[in-house]
Amino acid sequence: MKDIKVKIENVLPNDIEKRSFEIITEELGNAELDPLKAPIIKRAIHTTADFDYLRNLYFSENAVIKFQEAIKEGTSIVTDTQMARSGINKKRLGEYGGEVLCFMSDEDVAENAKLNKTTRAVASMEKAAKLNKKFIFAIGNAPTALIRLYELIKEGRLDTAGIIAAPVGFVNVTEAKNLIMELDCPLIVAKGRKGGSNVAAAICNGLIYECNSNK
């Protein structure tokens, strides 16, 4: 068998992310990116290796500025999975006074979901609404969470600093995202079937890391 020669880059562990973003920028070529949106788009691409995020991330008007204003005011982020919570840089968010919350494992959420015959994602959104705080919601898994957020906002029971809508899947995913895009609040939406908790976390981190850059 002949030797297979593969060109391997010698990249130090601490430089892998930096080199990854250099490659992403190179492969984007002449694509024109809004400078405010570019870090978020690139982080979504970085976490998925999927360049479709160049086209399928929807931003409501002035969304990046509005999300970052909320972050700098100490707004906390509510996620629908522990995975998304783990992926968001809590230390950096904490510098502004916010924290990352996920109620999916809470006993009262499980009990209410069982009692009302709903999903835990629905029950966790209802718990967030009852806290009467203005949260950012980062949804990367459950379309039912998005649908309930839509209902709570329309019912006047929830005021939000913004919604990051990035569930992944086939059942009610695009429909839930389309509902969310009808709302009049800051939005970043991964249109279509693609998304995931990693994408929701990446979008959050893209917003957090650039807070000091966009003054």
mmCIF file of C-alpha atoms in Angstrom:
data_model
loop_
_atom_site.group_PDB
_atom_site.id
_atom_site.type_symbol
_atom_site.label_atom_id
_atom_site.label_comp_id
_atom_site.label_asym_id
_atom_site.label_seq_id
_atom_site.Cartn_x
_atom_site.Cartn_y
_atom_site.Cartn_z
ATOM 1 C CA MET A 1 0.000 0.000 0.000
ATOM 2 C CA LYS A 2 1.341 3.401 -0.962
ATOM 3 C CA ASP A 3 1.943 6.008 1.694
ATOM 4 C CA ILE A 4 -0.809 8.592 1.844
ATOM 5 C CA LYS A 5 0.595 12.064 2.185
ATOM 6 C CA VAL A 6 -1.630 14.603 3.868
ATOM 7 C CA LYS A 7 -0.681 18.190 4.521
ATOM 8 C CA ILE A 8 -1.228 18.847 8.220
ATOM 9 C CA GLU A 9 -1.054 22.351 9.624
ATOM 10 C CA ASN A 10 1.046 22.706 12.744
ATOM 11 C CA VAL A 11 -1.313 24.754 14.890
ATOM 12 C CA LEU A 12 -0.887 25.122 18.624
ATOM 13 C CA PRO A 13 -3.992 24.308 20.721
ATOM 14 C CA ASN A 14 -4.431 27.920 21.808
ATOM 15 C CA ASP A 15 -4.350 29.058 18.183
ATOM 16 C CA ILE A 16 -6.908 26.605 16.752
ATOM 17 C CA GLU A 17 -9.897 28.929 17.144
ATOM 18 C CA LYS A 18 -7.973 31.866 15.675
ATOM 19 C CA ARG A 19 -6.896 29.767 12.694
ATOM 20 C CA SER A 20 -10.437 28.448 12.251
ATOM 21 C CA PHE A 21 -11.791 31.983 11.937
ATOM 22 C CA GLU A 22 -9.037 32.839 9.463
ATOM 23 C CA ILE A 23 -10.134 29.880 7.307
ATOM 24 C CA ILE A 24 -13.799 30.914 7.580
ATOM 25 C CA THR A 25 -12.921 34.449 6.483
ATOM 26 C CA GLU A 26 -10.854 33.103 3.572
ATOM 27 C CA GLU A 27 -13.651 30.800 2.402
ATOM 28 C CA LEU A 28 -16.275 33.528 2.660
ATOM 29 C CA GLY A 29 -14.228 35.329 0.027
ATOM 30 C CA ASN A 30 -15.918 38.447 -1.272
ATOM 31 C CA ALA A 31 -19.163 37.905 0.625
ATOM 32 C CA GLU A 32 -20.353 41.258 1.914
ATOM 33 C CA LEU A 33 -21.179 41.035 5.611
ATOM 34 C CA ASP A 34 -22.704 43.665 7.834
ATOM 35 C CA PRO A 35 -19.910 44.385 10.353
ATOM 36 C CA LEU A 36 -22.323 44.058 13.286
ATOM 37 C CA LYS A 37 -23.703 40.724 12.087
ATOM 38 C CA ALA A 38 -20.411 39.228 10.861
ATOM 39 C CA PRO A 39 -19.111 37.965 14.250
ATOM 40 C CA ILE A 40 -22.421 36.196 14.936
ATOM 41 C CA ILE A 41 -22.570 34.628 11.474
ATOM 42 C CA LYS A 42 -18.954 33.499 11.692
ATOM 43 C CA ARG A 43 -19.496 31.941 15.133
ATOM 44 C CA ALA A 44 -22.497 29.994 13.828
ATOM 45 C CA ILE A 45 -20.354 28.755 10.936
ATOM 46 C CA HIS A 46 -17.487 27.974 13.295
ATOM 47 C CA THR A 47 -19.583 25.795 15.595
ATOM 48 C CA THR A 48 -21.216 23.863 12.716
ATOM 49 C CA ALA A 49 -18.744 24.047 9.801
ATOM 50 C CA ASP A 50 -21.851 24.940 7.779
ATOM 51 C CA PHE A 51 -21.648 27.988 5.519
ATOM 52 C CA ASP A 52 -25.421 27.991 5.029
ATOM 53 C CA TYR A 53 -25.562 30.232 8.091
ATOM 54 C CA LEU A 54 -24.306 33.019 5.863
ATOM 55 C CA ARG A 55 -27.780 33.027 4.291
ATOM 56 C CA ASN A 56 -30.184 31.566 6.811
ATOM 57 C CA LEU A 57 -29.617 33.771 9.871
ATOM 58 C CA TYR A 58 -32.403 36.330 10.125
ATOM 59 C CA PHE A 59 -31.805 39.518 12.117
ATOM 60 C CA SER A 60 -34.639 41.873 13.007
ATOM 61 C CA GLU A 61 -33.925 45.589 12.644
ATOM 62 C CA ASN A 62 -31.026 46.710 14.863
ATOM 63 C CA ALA A 63 -31.125 43.315 16.588
ATOM 64 C CA VAL A 64 -27.410 43.129 17.387
ATOM 65 C CA ILE A 65 -27.349 46.589 18.972
ATOM 66 C CA LYS A 66 -30.514 45.902 20.990
ATOM 67 C CA PHE A 67 -29.280 42.521 22.252
ATOM 68 C CA GLN A 68 -25.949 44.015 23.251
ATOM 69 C CA GLU A 69 -27.594 46.932 25.030
ATOM 70 C CA ALA A 70 -29.613 44.407 27.039
ATOM 71 C CA ILE A 71 -26.496 42.381 27.859
ATOM 72 C CA LYS A 72 -24.638 45.496 29.023
ATOM 73 C CA GLU A 73 -27.608 46.342 31.254
ATOM 74 C CA GLY A 74 -27.165 42.995 33.053
ATOM 75 C CA THR A 75 -29.923 41.017 31.341
ATOM 76 C CA SER A 76 -29.809 37.265 31.977
ATOM 77 C CA ILE A 77 -30.235 34.570 29.330
ATOM 78 C CA VAL A 78 -32.737 31.714 29.592
ATOM 79 C CA THR A 79 -32.013 28.583 27.541
ATOM 80 C CA ASP A 80 -34.071 25.491 26.794
ATOM 81 C CA THR A 81 -31.217 23.012 27.275
ATOM 82 C CA GLN A 82 -28.366 22.475 29.707
ATOM 83 C CA MET A 83 -26.127 22.049 26.661
ATOM 84 C CA ALA A 84 -26.833 25.608 25.509
ATOM 85 C CA ARG A 85 -26.326 26.862 29.049
ATOM 86 C CA SER A 86 -22.968 25.094 29.218
ATOM 87 C CA GLY A 87 -21.852 26.567 25.903
ATOM 88 C CA ILE A 88 -22.507 30.218 26.762
ATOM 89 C CA ASN A 89 -19.596 32.069 28.340
ATOM 90 C CA LYS A 90 -21.030 32.699 31.789
ATOM 91 C CA LYS A 91 -17.936 34.490 33.064
ATOM 92 C CA ARG A 92 -18.040 37.090 30.286
ATOM 93 C CA LEU A 93 -21.800 37.552 30.660
ATOM 94 C CA GLY A 94 -21.325 37.867 34.404
ATOM 95 C CA GLU A 95 -19.009 40.839 33.873
ATOM 96 C CA TYR A 96 -22.133 42.756 32.837
ATOM 97 C CA GLY A 97 -24.230 41.403 35.714
ATOM 98 C CA GLY A 98 -26.172 38.725 33.849
ATOM 99 C CA GLU A 99 -26.334 34.959 34.281
ATOM 100 C CA VAL A 100 -27.386 31.982 32.208
ATOM 101 C CA LEU A 101 -30.444 30.094 33.421
ATOM 102 C CA CYS A 102 -32.033 26.808 32.415
ATOM 103 C CA PHE A 103 -35.100 25.529 34.234
ATOM 104 C CA MET A 104 -35.480 22.252 32.334
ATOM 105 C CA SER A 105 -34.203 20.090 35.223
ATOM 106 C CA ASP A 106 -36.194 21.857 37.946
ATOM 107 C CA GLU A 107 -38.624 19.667 39.893
ATOM 108 C CA ASP A 108 -41.466 22.176 39.667
ATOM 109 C CA VAL A 109 -41.048 22.343 35.878
ATOM 110 C CA ALA A 110 -41.280 18.563 35.615
ATOM 111 C CA GLU A 111 -44.357 18.529 37.866
ATOM 112 C CA ASN A 112 -46.124 21.295 35.933
ATOM 113 C CA ALA A 113 -45.344 19.660 32.606
ATOM 114 C CA LYS A 114 -46.857 16.398 33.837
ATOM 115 C CA LEU A 115 -49.868 18.123 35.389
ATOM 116 C CA ASN A 116 -50.626 20.213 32.296
ATOM 117 C CA LYS A 117 -49.617 17.491 29.820
ATOM 118 C CA THR A 118 -47.091 19.743 28.119
ATOM 119 C CA THR A 119 -43.369 19.533 27.475
ATOM 120 C CA ARG A 120 -40.781 20.631 30.020
ATOM 121 C CA ALA A 121 -39.728 23.274 27.525
ATOM 122 C CA VAL A 122 -43.219 24.806 27.691
ATOM 123 C CA ALA A 123 -43.247 24.630 31.482
ATOM 124 C CA SER A 124 -39.805 26.223 31.706
ATOM 125 C CA MET A 125 -40.919 29.175 29.555
ATOM 126 C CA GLU A 126 -43.949 29.597 31.819
ATOM 127 C CA LYS A 127 -41.676 29.577 34.874
ATOM 128 C CA ALA A 128 -39.514 32.283 33.298
ATOM 129 C CA ALA A 129 -42.603 34.397 32.589
ATOM 130 C CA LYS A 130 -43.722 34.183 36.229
ATOM 131 C CA LEU A 131 -40.414 35.674 37.405
ATOM 132 C CA ASN A 132 -41.460 39.024 35.883
ATOM 133 C CA LYS A 133 -37.959 39.768 34.611
ATOM 134 C CA LYS A 134 -36.907 40.828 31.139
ATOM 135 C CA PHE A 135 -34.802 37.938 29.821
ATOM 136 C CA ILE A 136 -33.059 37.098 26.585
ATOM 137 C CA PHE A 137 -34.300 33.678 25.451
ATOM 138 C CA ALA A 138 -31.873 31.395 23.582
ATOM 139 C CA ILE A 139 -33.775 28.414 22.193
ATOM 140 C CA GLY A 140 -31.776 25.735 20.394
ATOM 141 C CA ASN A 141 -33.816 22.579 20.773
ATOM 142 C CA ALA A 142 -37.550 22.841 21.451
ATOM 143 C CA PRO A 143 -39.983 24.408 18.987
ATOM 144 C CA THR A 144 -42.623 24.063 21.719
ATOM 145 C CA ALA A 145 -40.617 26.594 23.752
ATOM 146 C CA LEU A 146 -40.799 29.069 20.875
ATOM 147 C CA ILE A 147 -44.518 28.529 20.391
ATOM 148 C CA ARG A 148 -45.167 29.093 24.098
ATOM 149 C CA LEU A 149 -43.005 32.241 24.084
ATOM 150 C CA TYR A 150 -45.067 33.536 21.159
ATOM 151 C CA GLU A 151 -48.294 32.840 23.055
ATOM 152 C CA LEU A 152 -47.074 34.387 26.315
ATOM 153 C CA ILE A 153 -45.982 37.558 24.534
ATOM 154 C CA LYS A 154 -49.252 37.833 22.597
ATOM 155 C CA GLU A 155 -51.186 37.302 25.846
ATOM 156 C CA GLY A 156 -49.264 40.163 27.459
ATOM 157 C CA ARG A 157 -47.768 37.854 30.083
ATOM 158 C CA LEU A 158 -44.154 38.182 28.988
ATOM 159 C CA ASP A 159 -41.870 41.049 28.020
ATOM 160 C CA THR A 160 -38.568 39.963 26.541
ATOM 161 C CA ALA A 161 -35.269 41.628 25.727
ATOM 162 C CA GLY A 162 -35.053 39.394 22.664
ATOM 163 C CA ILE A 163 -35.277 35.864 21.320
ATOM 164 C CA ILE A 164 -32.605 33.745 19.665
ATOM 165 C CA ALA A 165 -34.583 31.080 17.821
ATOM 166 C CA ALA A 166 -32.474 28.159 16.622
ATOM 167 C CA PRO A 167 -34.231 24.828 17.224
ATOM 168 C CA VAL A 168 -33.141 22.003 14.972
ATOM 169 C CA GLY A 169 -35.389 19.301 13.561
ATOM 170 C CA PHE A 170 -38.354 18.418 11.387
ATOM 171 C CA VAL A 171 -41.545 18.658 13.468
ATOM 172 C CA ASN A 172 -42.951 22.183 13.932
ATOM 173 C CA VAL A 173 -39.472 23.704 13.717
ATOM 174 C CA THR A 174 -39.872 25.987 10.700
ATOM 175 C CA GLU A 175 -43.446 26.761 11.735
ATOM 176 C CA ALA A 176 -42.348 27.864 15.218
ATOM 177 C CA LYS A 177 -39.575 30.031 13.786
ATOM 178 C CA ASN A 178 -42.004 31.654 11.353
ATOM 179 C CA LEU A 179 -44.307 32.499 14.273
ATOM 180 C CA ILE A 180 -41.446 34.094 16.189
ATOM 181 C CA MET A 181 -40.527 36.254 13.204
ATOM 182 C CA GLU A 182 -43.962 37.898 13.496
ATOM 183 C CA LEU A 183 -43.054 39.365 16.898
ATOM 184 C CA ASP A 184 -41.997 42.947 17.451
ATOM 185 C CA CYS A 185 -38.914 42.352 19.580
ATOM 186 C CA PRO A 186 -35.194 41.820 18.903
ATOM 187 C CA LEU A 187 -34.762 38.544 17.020
ATOM 188 C CA ILE A 188 -32.017 36.368 15.600
ATOM 189 C CA VAL A 189 -33.490 33.316 13.888
ATOM 190 C CA ALA A 190 -31.825 30.345 12.203
ATOM 191 C CA LYS A 191 -34.399 29.914 9.462
ATOM 192 C CA GLY A 192 -35.436 26.475 8.258
ATOM 193 C CA ARG A 193 -34.645 23.152 9.892
ATOM 194 C CA LYS A 194 -31.073 23.857 10.904
ATOM 195 C CA GLY A 195 -29.924 25.003 14.314
ATOM 196 C CA GLY A 196 -29.199 23.390 17.648
ATOM 197 C CA SER A 197 -28.140 24.218 21.184
ATOM 198 C CA ASN A 198 -24.591 24.779 19.968
ATOM 199 C CA VAL A 199 -25.836 27.350 17.455
ATOM 200 C CA ALA A 200 -27.918 29.167 20.085
ATOM 201 C CA ALA A 201 -24.877 29.288 22.381
ATOM 202 C CA ALA A 202 -22.592 30.454 19.565
ATOM 203 C CA ILE A 203 -24.948 33.326 18.726
ATOM 204 C CA CYS A 204 -25.039 34.349 22.386
ATOM 205 C CA ASN A 205 -21.249 34.272 22.593
ATOM 206 C CA GLY A 206 -20.919 36.273 19.386
ATOM 207 C CA LEU A 207 -23.100 38.963 20.944
ATOM 208 C CA ILE A 208 -21.336 38.896 24.320
ATOM 209 C CA TYR A 209 -17.783 38.975 22.959
ATOM 210 C CA GLU A 210 -18.469 41.994 20.771
ATOM 211 C CA CYS A 211 -20.243 44.090 23.411
ATOM 212 C CA ASN A 212 -17.225 46.276 24.081
ATOM 213 C CA SER A 213 -16.523 46.676 20.362
ATOM 214 C CA ASN A 214 -19.952 48.056 19.486
ATOM 215 C CA LYS A 215 -20.368 51.155 21.619
#
